[in-house]
Coordinates of C-alpha atoms and ligand atoms in Angstrom, one line a residue:
Chain A
X612 CA 0.0 0.0 0.0
X613 CA 2.8 2.3 1.0
X614 CA 4.4 1.9 -2.4
X615 CA 1.2 2.7 -4.1
X616 CA 0.8 6.0 -2.3
X617 CA 4.3 6.9 -3.3
X618 CA 3.6 6.2 -6.9
X619 CA 0.6 8.5 -7.0
X620 CA 3.0 11.5 -6.6
X621 CA 4.5 10.8 -10.0
X622 CA 2.1 12.2 -12.6
X623 CA 2.2 10.4 -16.0
X624 CA 3.3 12.4 -19.0
X625 CA 2.4 11.7 -22.7
X626 CA 5.6 12.7 -24.3
X627 CA 8.9 13.9 -22.9
X628 CA 11.8 12.8 -20.7
X629 CA 11.9 11.2 -17.2
X630 CA 15.3 11.8 -15.5
X631 CA 15.3 9.0 -13.0
X632 CA 17.7 7.9 -10.2
X633 CA 18.9 11.4 -9.6
X634 CA 21.1 11.4 -6.5
X635 CA 19.0 12.5 -3.5
X636 CA 19.0 16.3 -3.2
X637 CA 20.3 17.0 -6.7
X638 CA 16.9 17.5 -8.4
X639 CA 17.0 21.3 -8.3
X640 CA 20.4 21.3 -9.8
X641 CA 19.2 19.2 -12.7
X642 CA 16.3 21.6 -13.2
X643 CA 18.8 24.4 -13.3
X644 CA 20.9 22.6 -15.9
X645 CA 17.8 22.3 -18.0
X646 CA 17.4 26.1 -17.9
X647 CA 13.7 25.8 -16.9
X648 CA 13.9 29.0 -14.9
X649 CA 15.6 30.9 -17.7
X650 CA 15.6 30.0 -21.4
X651 CA 13.3 27.0 -21.5
X652 CA 10.1 28.6 -20.2
X653 CA 7.7 26.4 -22.2
X654 CA 8.3 22.9 -20.8
X655 CA 6.2 21.7 -17.9
X656 CA 8.5 20.2 -15.3
X657 CA 7.6 18.1 -12.3
X658 CA 10.0 17.3 -9.5
X659 CA 9.8 14.4 -7.1
X660 CA 12.3 14.5 -4.3
X661 CA 13.3 12.0 -1.7
X662 CA 11.4 9.2 -3.3
X663 CA 11.8 5.6 -2.1
X664 CA 13.5 3.2 -4.5
X665 CA 15.1 -0.2 -4.3
X666 CA 18.5 1.4 -3.8
X667 CA 17.5 4.0 -1.2
X668 CA 16.2 7.5 -1.7
X669 CA 16.3 9.3 -5.0
X670 CA 15.0 12.3 -6.9
X671 CA 13.1 12.3 -10.2
X672 CA 12.6 15.1 -12.7
X673 CA 10.1 14.9 -15.6
X674 CA 10.2 17.2 -18.5
X675 CA 7.2 17.3 -20.8
X676 CA 7.4 17.6 -24.5
X677 CA 11.1 17.5 -25.2
X678 CA 14.2 15.4 -25.1
X679 CA 17.5 16.5 -23.6
X680 CA 20.4 17.8 -25.6
X681 CA 24.0 16.5 -25.4
X682 CA 25.3 19.3 -23.3
X683 CA 22.5 18.8 -20.7
X684 CA 23.2 15.1 -20.5
X685 CA 27.0 15.8 -20.0
X686 CA 26.3 18.3 -17.2
X687 CA 23.9 15.9 -15.5
X688 CA 26.4 13.1 -15.7
X689 CA 28.9 15.3 -13.9
X690 CA 26.7 16.0 -10.9
X691 CA 24.8 12.7 -10.7
X692 CA 26.4 9.9 -12.7
X693 CA 23.8 7.3 -11.7
X694 CA 21.0 9.0 -13.6
X695 CA 18.8 7.0 -16.0
X696 CA 17.2 8.9 -18.8
X697 CA 13.8 7.6 -20.0
X698 CA 12.3 8.8 -23.2
X699 CA 8.5 8.7 -22.9
X700 CA 6.3 8.4 -26.0
X701 CA 2.6 7.9 -25.8
X702 CA 2.8 7.3 -22.0
X703 CA 5.3 4.5 -22.5
X704 CA 9.1 4.2 -22.0
X705 CA 10.3 4.1 -25.5
X706 CA 14.0 4.4 -24.7
X707 CA 16.1 4.1 -21.6
X708 CA 19.8 4.8 -21.1
X709 CA 22.3 5.7 -18.4
X710 CA 24.2 8.9 -18.6
X711 CA 27.9 8.5 -18.8
X712 CA 30.5 11.2 -17.9
X713 CA 32.4 12.2 -21.0
X714 CA 36.2 11.8 -21.1
X715 CA 36.7 15.5 -21.7
X716 CA 34.6 18.5 -20.6
X717 CA 34.8 21.6 -22.7
X718 CA 32.9 24.9 -22.2
X719 CA 30.3 23.7 -19.8
X720 CA 32.1 24.1 -16.5
X721 CA 34.1 27.1 -15.2
X722 CA 37.4 26.5 -13.4
X723 CA 37.0 26.9 -9.6
X724 CA 40.4 28.6 -9.5
X725 CA 39.7 32.3 -9.8
X726 CA 43.3 33.0 -10.9
X727 CA 43.2 30.3 -13.6
X728 CA 44.0 31.9 -17.0
X729 CA 40.7 30.5 -18.3
X730 CA 38.9 32.9 -15.9
X731 CA 40.6 35.9 -17.6
X732 CA 39.7 37.6 -20.8
X733 CA 41.5 35.1 -23.1
X734 CA 40.2 33.5 -26.2
X735 CA 39.9 30.0 -24.8
X736 CA 37.1 27.9 -23.3
X737 CA 37.8 26.1 -20.0
X738 CA 38.6 22.5 -20.6
X739 CA 38.8 19.5 -18.2
X740 CA 39.8 15.9 -18.2
X741 CA 37.6 13.6 -16.3
X742 CA 40.1 11.8 -14.1
X743 CA 37.8 9.7 -12.0
X744 CA 34.3 8.4 -12.2
X745 CA 33.4 7.8 -8.6
X746 CA 33.1 10.5 -7.4
X747 CA 33.3 12.3 -10.7
X748 CA 36.5 14.3 -10.6
X749 CA 37.6 16.7 -13.3
X750 CA 41.0 18.3 -13.8
X751 CA 41.5 21.7 -15.5
X752 CA 43.8 21.3 -18.5
X753 CA 45.2 24.8 -17.8
X754 CA 45.8 25.2 -14.1
X755 CA 45.7 21.4 -13.3
X756 CA 43.3 21.9 -10.3
X757 CA 40.9 19.1 -9.6
X758 CA 37.2 19.6 -8.9
X759 CA 34.5 17.3 -7.7
X760 CA 31.1 17.3 -6.1
X761 CA 29.7 20.7 -5.2
X762 CA 32.7 22.4 -6.8
X763 CA 31.5 21.1 -10.2
X764 CA 27.8 21.8 -9.7
X765 CA 28.5 25.4 -8.4
X766 CA 30.6 26.1 -11.5
X767 CA 28.4 24.9 -14.3
X768 CA 28.1 27.5 -17.0
Chain B
X484 CA 72.6 6.5 -26.6
X485 CA 69.0 7.0 -27.8
X486 CA 67.7 10.4 -27.0
X487 CA 64.2 10.3 -25.5
X488 CA 62.8 13.8 -25.9
X489 CA 59.8 14.6 -28.0
X490 CA 58.3 17.8 -26.7
X491 CA 57.1 20.9 -28.5
X492 CA 56.8 22.9 -25.2
X493 CA 57.7 22.5 -21.6
X494 CA 54.6 23.4 -19.6
X495 CA 54.3 21.0 -16.7
X496 CA 56.6 18.4 -15.2
X497 CA 53.6 16.1 -15.2
X498 CA 54.0 15.7 -18.9
X499 CA 57.4 14.3 -18.6
X500 CA 58.1 10.6 -18.8
X501 CA 61.0 9.4 -16.6
X502 CA 63.1 8.8 -19.7
X503 CA 62.6 12.3 -20.9
X504 CA 63.7 13.7 -17.6
X505 CA 66.7 11.5 -17.8
X506 CA 67.5 12.8 -21.2
X507 CA 67.4 16.4 -19.9
X508 CA 69.6 15.5 -17.0
X509 CA 72.1 13.7 -19.2
X510 CA 72.3 16.7 -21.5
X511 CA 72.6 19.1 -18.6
X512 CA 75.7 17.1 -17.5
X513 CA 77.2 17.5 -20.9
X514 CA 76.5 21.2 -20.8
X515 CA 78.4 21.8 -17.5
X516 CA 81.7 22.8 -19.0
X517 CA 80.0 25.3 -21.3
X518 CA 77.8 26.6 -18.5
X519 CA 80.9 27.2 -16.4
X520 CA 82.6 29.0 -19.2
X521 CA 85.3 26.4 -19.7
X522 CA 84.2 25.6 -23.2
X523 CA 82.7 27.8 -25.9
X524 CA 79.6 26.6 -27.7
X525 CA 78.0 27.9 -30.9
X526 CA 75.2 25.5 -30.8
X527 CA 72.4 28.1 -30.8
X528 CA 74.2 30.7 -32.8
X529 CA 71.8 33.1 -34.3
X530 CA 68.8 31.9 -32.2
X531 CA 66.7 34.4 -30.3
X532 CA 65.2 33.7 -26.9
X533 CA 62.2 35.9 -25.8
X534 CA 61.9 36.2 -22.0
X535 CA 58.4 37.3 -21.3
X536 CA 58.3 38.0 -17.5
X537 CA 54.9 39.3 -16.5
X538 CA 56.1 39.3 -12.9
X539 CA 59.7 39.7 -11.8
X540 CA 61.9 36.7 -11.0
X541 CA 65.5 37.9 -11.3
X542 CA 67.1 34.5 -10.6
X543 CA 65.1 32.6 -13.1
X544 CA 65.4 35.2 -15.8
X545 CA 69.1 35.6 -15.4
X546 CA 69.7 31.9 -15.5
X547 CA 67.7 31.5 -18.7
X548 CA 69.5 34.4 -20.3
X549 CA 72.9 33.1 -19.3
X550 CA 71.9 29.7 -20.6
X551 CA 71.0 31.1 -24.1
X552 CA 74.1 33.4 -24.3
X553 CA 76.4 30.5 -23.3
X554 CA 75.0 28.6 -26.3
X555 CA 75.6 31.5 -28.6
X556 CA 72.1 32.9 -28.9
X557 CA 70.6 36.2 -28.0
X558 CA 67.8 37.6 -25.9
X559 CA 64.8 39.9 -26.3
X560 CA 62.1 40.4 -23.7
X561 CA 60.8 42.3 -20.7
X562 CA 60.7 41.8 -17.0
X563 CA 58.2 44.4 -16.1
X564 CA 55.1 44.4 -18.2
X565 CA 54.0 47.8 -17.0
X566 CA 57.1 49.4 -18.5
X567 CA 57.0 47.3 -21.6
X568 CA 55.1 47.5 -24.8
X569 CA 52.6 45.0 -23.7
X570 CA 49.6 47.1 -23.8
X571 CA 47.1 47.1 -21.0
X572 CA 44.2 44.9 -22.0
X573 CA 46.0 42.9 -24.7
X574 CA 45.4 39.3 -24.2
X575 CA 48.2 36.9 -23.4
X576 CA 47.3 35.0 -26.5
X577 CA 48.0 38.0 -28.7
X578 CA 51.3 38.8 -26.9
X579 CA 52.4 35.3 -27.5
X580 CA 51.4 35.3 -31.2
X581 CA 53.5 38.4 -31.6
X582 CA 56.6 37.2 -29.6
X583 CA 56.6 33.8 -31.4
X584 CA 56.9 35.6 -34.7
X585 CA 60.0 37.5 -33.4
X586 CA 61.9 34.8 -31.5
X587 CA 62.8 31.1 -31.9
X588 CA 61.9 30.1 -28.3
X589 CA 59.8 31.7 -25.5
X590 CA 60.3 31.6 -21.8
X591 CA 57.2 32.8 -20.0
X592 CA 56.7 33.8 -16.4
X593 CA 53.1 34.8 -15.5
X594 CA 51.1 35.4 -12.3
X595 CA 48.1 33.3 -13.5
X596 CA 47.9 29.5 -13.4
X597 CA 47.6 27.9 -16.7
X598 CA 49.2 30.8 -18.6
X599 CA 51.9 28.6 -20.0
X600 CA 49.4 26.1 -21.3
X601 CA 47.5 28.8 -23.0
X602 CA 50.7 30.3 -24.4
X603 CA 51.7 26.9 -25.9
X604 CA 48.4 26.8 -27.8
X605 CA 49.0 30.2 -29.4
X606 CA 52.7 30.0 -30.0
X607 CA 54.3 28.8 -33.2
X608 CA 57.6 28.3 -31.3
X609 CA 58.5 26.3 -28.2
X610 CA 57.3 27.7 -24.9
X611 CA 59.0 27.0 -21.6
X612 CA 57.0 27.7 -18.5
X613 CA 59.2 29.6 -16.0
X614 CA 56.4 29.7 -13.4
X615 CA 52.7 30.4 -13.7
X616 CA 51.3 31.7 -10.5
X617 CA 50.8 29.0 -8.0
X618 CA 51.0 26.5 -10.9
X619 CA 53.9 24.8 -12.4
X620 CA 57.6 25.7 -12.6
X621 CA 59.1 22.7 -14.4
X622 CA 62.6 23.9 -14.9
X623 CA 63.0 24.4 -11.1
X624 CA 62.1 20.7 -10.7
X625 CA 64.5 19.7 -13.4
X626 CA 67.4 21.6 -11.8
X627 CA 66.5 20.1 -8.4
X628 CA 66.6 16.6 -9.8
X629 CA 69.9 17.4 -11.6
X630 CA 71.4 18.6 -8.3
X631 CA 70.3 15.5 -6.4
X632 CA 71.7 13.3 -9.2
X633 CA 75.0 15.2 -9.3
X634 CA 75.5 15.3 -5.6
X635 CA 74.2 11.9 -4.6
X636 CA 75.1 9.9 -7.8
X637 CA 71.4 9.0 -8.3
X638 CA 67.9 9.7 -7.2
X639 CA 66.2 6.3 -6.8
X640 CA 66.1 4.9 -3.3
X641 CA 67.2 8.1 -1.5
X642 CA 65.4 9.3 1.6
X643 CA 64.3 12.8 0.8
X644 CA 62.8 15.1 3.4
X645 CA 60.8 18.1 2.1
X646 CA 60.3 20.9 4.6
X647 CA 58.4 24.1 4.8
X648 CA 55.1 25.3 3.3
X649 CA 54.0 22.1 1.7
X650 CA 50.4 23.2 1.4
X651 CA 50.8 26.1 -0.9
X652 CA 54.4 25.6 -2.3
X653 CA 54.2 24.7 -5.9
X654 CA 57.9 23.9 -6.0
X655 CA 57.4 21.0 -3.6
X656 CA 54.3 19.7 -5.4
X657 CA 56.2 19.5 -8.7
X658 CA 59.2 18.0 -7.1
X659 CA 57.2 15.4 -5.2
X660 CA 55.5 14.4 -8.4
X661 CA 58.8 14.0 -10.2
X662 CA 60.5 12.1 -7.3
X663 CA 57.6 9.6 -7.3
X664 CA 58.8 8.5 -10.8
X665 CA 62.2 7.6 -9.3
X666 CA 60.9 5.6 -6.4
X667 CA 62.2 7.4 -3.4
X668 CA 61.4 7.5 0.3
X669 CA 59.6 10.7 1.2
X670 CA 59.1 12.5 4.4
X671 CA 56.9 15.6 4.5
X672 CA 58.2 17.9 7.2
X673 CA 55.6 20.5 8.3
X674 CA 53.0 21.1 11.0
X675 CA 49.5 19.8 10.0
X676 CA 48.4 23.3 9.0
X677 CA 51.0 23.4 6.2
X678 CA 51.1 19.7 5.2
X679 CA 50.9 18.3 1.7
X680 CA 47.4 18.7 0.2
X681 CA 45.2 15.6 -0.3
X682 CA 45.3 16.1 -4.0
X683 CA 49.0 15.4 -3.9
X684 CA 49.1 12.6 -1.5
X685 CA 46.3 10.9 -3.4
X686 CA 48.5 10.9 -6.4
X687 CA 51.3 9.3 -4.4
X688 CA 49.0 6.6 -3.2
X689 CA 47.9 5.9 -6.8
X690 CA 51.6 5.6 -7.8
X691 CA 52.3 3.3 -4.8
X692 CA 54.8 5.7 -3.2
X693 CA 55.3 5.5 0.5
X694 CA 55.6 8.6 2.5
X695 CA 55.8 9.7 6.1
X696 CA 54.9 13.0 7.8
X697 CA 56.9 14.8 10.5
X698 CA 55.9 18.0 12.3
X699 CA 59.4 19.5 12.4
X700 CA 63.0 18.9 11.3
X701 CA 64.4 17.6 14.6
X702 CA 62.8 14.2 14.6
X703 CA 63.8 13.1 11.1
X704 CA 66.9 15.1 10.0
X705 CA 69.3 12.4 11.0
X706 CA 67.7 9.8 8.7
X707 CA 67.8 11.9 5.5
X708 CA 69.9 11.7 2.4
X709 CA 68.5 15.0 1.1
X710 CA 66.9 17.8 3.0
X711 CA 64.9 20.1 0.8
X712 CA 64.0 23.3 2.6
X713 CA 61.5 25.9 1.5
X714 CA 60.3 29.2 2.7
X715 CA 57.2 29.8 4.8
X716 CA 55.4 32.9 3.8
X717 CA 54.7 35.2 6.7
X718 CA 51.7 36.6 4.8
X719 CA 49.8 33.3 5.4
X720 CA 49.6 33.9 9.1
X721 CA 47.4 36.3 11.0
X722 CA 50.2 37.6 13.2
X723 CA 53.9 37.3 14.0
X724 CA 53.2 35.0 17.0
X725 CA 51.3 32.4 14.9
X726 CA 54.0 32.5 12.3
X727 CA 56.8 32.0 14.8
X728 CA 55.0 29.1 16.4
X729 CA 54.9 27.2 13.1
X730 CA 58.2 28.4 11.6
X731 CA 60.4 27.6 14.6
X732 CA 60.2 23.8 14.0
X733 CA 61.2 24.4 10.4
X734 CA 64.4 26.4 10.9
X735 CA 67.8 25.0 10.4
X736 CA 71.0 25.8 12.1
X737 CA 74.4 24.1 12.6
X738 CA 73.5 22.6 15.9
X739 CA 70.9 20.4 14.2
X740 CA 73.5 19.0 11.9
X741 CA 75.5 17.2 14.6
X742 CA 74.2 13.7 13.9
X743 CA 73.1 13.9 10.3
X744 CA 74.3 11.4 7.7
X745 CA 77.8 12.1 6.5
X746 CA 76.7 12.6 2.9
X747 CA 73.5 14.4 3.6
X748 CA 72.8 17.4 1.4
X749 CA 70.7 20.5 2.1
X750 CA 68.8 22.1 -0.8
X751 CA 66.7 25.2 -1.1
X752 CA 65.1 26.8 -4.2
X753 CA 66.1 30.3 -2.9
X754 CA 65.6 33.0 -2.0
X755 CA 65.6 32.1 1.7
X756 CA 64.6 34.3 4.5
X757 CA 65.6 32.9 7.8
X758 CA 64.8 29.2 7.6
X759 CA 68.4 28.4 7.0
X760 CA 70.8 30.3 9.3
X761 CA 73.8 31.6 7.4
X762 CA 76.3 29.5 9.4
X763 CA 74.9 26.5 7.6
X764 CA 76.3 27.9 4.4
X765 CA 79.8 27.0 5.4
X766 CA 79.1 23.4 6.1
X767 CA 79.8 20.6 3.6
X768 CA 76.1 19.8 3.6
X769 CA 74.9 23.2 2.0
X770 CA 74.3 22.7 -1.7
X771 CA 71.8 25.4 -2.4
X772 CA 74.1 27.7 -4.1
X773 CA 75.3 24.9 -6.3
X774 CA 71.7 24.1 -6.9
X775 CA 71.0 27.7 -8.1
X776 CA 74.1 27.4 -10.4
X777 CA 72.7 24.2 -11.9
X778 CA 69.8 26.2 -13.3
X779 CA 72.1 27.3 -16.2
X780 CA 73.2 23.8 -17.5
X781 CA 69.6 22.5 -17.0
X782 CA 68.0 25.3 -18.9
X783 CA 70.7 25.0 -21.6
X784 CA 69.9 21.4 -22.0
X785 CA 66.2 22.1 -22.3
X786 CA 66.5 24.9 -24.8
X787 CA 68.9 22.8 -26.8
X788 CA 66.6 19.8 -26.9
X789 CA 63.6 21.9 -27.8
X790 CA 65.4 23.6 -30.6
X791 CA 66.6 20.2 -31.7
X792 CA 70.2 21.2 -32.2
X793 CA 71.9 19.2 -29.6
X794 CA 75.2 19.0 -31.4
X795 CA 77.1 19.2 -28.2
X796 CA 75.6 15.9 -27.0
X797 CA 75.4 14.0 -30.3
X798 CA 77.3 10.8 -29.8
Ligands
ATP930 N1 4.2 7.9 -18.9 C1 5.0 8.2 -17.9 N2 4.9 9.4 -17.3 C2 5.7 9.8 -16.3 N3 6.6 9.0 -15.8 C3 6.8 7.8 -16.3 C4 6.0 7.3 -17.4 N4 6.3 6.1 -17.7 C5 7.3 5.7 -16.9 N5 7.6 6.7 -16.0 C6 8.7 6.8 -15.0 O1 9.9 6.6 -15.7 C7 10.8 5.8 -14.9 C8 11.2 4.6 -15.7 O2 10.1 3.8 -15.9 P1 10.2 2.2 -16.0 O3 8.8 1.7 -16.2 O4 11.2 1.8 -17.0 O5 10.5 1.9 -14.5 P2 11.6 0.8 -13.9 O6 11.4 -0.5 -14.5 O7 11.6 1.0 -12.4 O8 13.0 1.4 -14.5 P3 14.4 1.4 -13.9 O9 14.9 0.0 -13.9 O10 15.2 2.3 -14.7 O11 14.3 2.0 -12.5 C9 10.1 5.5 -13.6 O12 10.5 6.5 -12.6 C10 8.6 5.7 -14.0 O13 7.8 6.1 -12.9
MG931 MG1 12.7 2.1 -11.0
ZN932 ZN1 41.9 26.1 -14.2

């Protein structure tokens, strides 16, 4: 019974994307990555936080009417690498895949180091190598500083 | 002997393979008589070195300049960007594009981390990083390794103590990384507040290198083959009292040398403030002035390898 009541909270969508297995507490960051508050004002988005699942608590974000673009998937993979992306079509899961951190990260994260040359007015984009998967750790190709966890999510561009 | 050196630029010691470091050190050894003025070299006749120093570092600049002149080349450049023609607001990228069209090789000193990497992307000529902010300073590491090898006959297996500001000191971070490639025993000598950052010790663990920590010099100095001293910056402490508390255990004087290993050497990247008292200078252990002198042959070797004209060492 308990499981049923939990399920009610998740409203079905006809077409769109379900971002599932988001690390507990990260849902709002995912929403921010999707730019719902800023550029993407048309999509209806529902958020479920602290939902019970077989592997403990998780967050879920559902976006109606659209799929995610490459850059969004890369960003999500950096802050919550366990995420499953479900493409919903006609109320059914048409496609399902895990996000995977890329090997290199270019342009989507700012370097945490304020005196890094990439934070000055130079004609380059910040670039990182993903040096570790768990926890996701990235290393600036310029100043060689490593970033992980909050440091990454706070510096998404 | 097969030369192992395949670099377009020298930005970070982390890009060096052990064999490449060995090649630089072998070449530096060959350069010694030229560096000391006992032999004349025309190896880099007609070549131009641009020294772009966006912040002053007299020692590093002079030693690069001496290195180039000893090999027959010439120098252009600046050591104070405010007085130079580098216009305010011009990007580093543009300055580098310009300099690389005037010179054959560029040495860059810059206050911002990653500046040398950026320069290497915009330069059509080899770039050598002579220090970028709190970032890398690979030629310092190379001359440190050269000094250890010259003075101790090798690097592997030695017990090396690194003392001072291990938390912020870029010199010690690069040196530690390089020493790990040689398999040494490391002791980090600093109070907890100034100890080696996790980022660096994680790397050592990954490489399977054993290290110890010591809060001050006293407890370990007698077991060392090499004592590498560095400066503690007063600015990092809220007041003189706090500074003295931390610094006192990291100061070296002759009394502490009573029971050290006979062949122990003391190194320091210089300039020192008061962490090594001047009476230590006269002991046989003091090698820091020799170390500074080794900057010239090491930088000669590097420029020669980068310009691929190592006629002095062709065998
Ligand atoms: N039409 C829909 N509208 C909204 N959410 C949906 C819809 N269909 C499925 N979901 C949600 O998408 C996610 C994946 O659905 P699926 O049926 O594949 O569940 P699952 O078998 O538990 O998958 P997984 O093994 O990835 O956890 C679940 O969170 C589910 O609640
Ligand atoms: Mg499920
Ligand atoms: Zn950086």
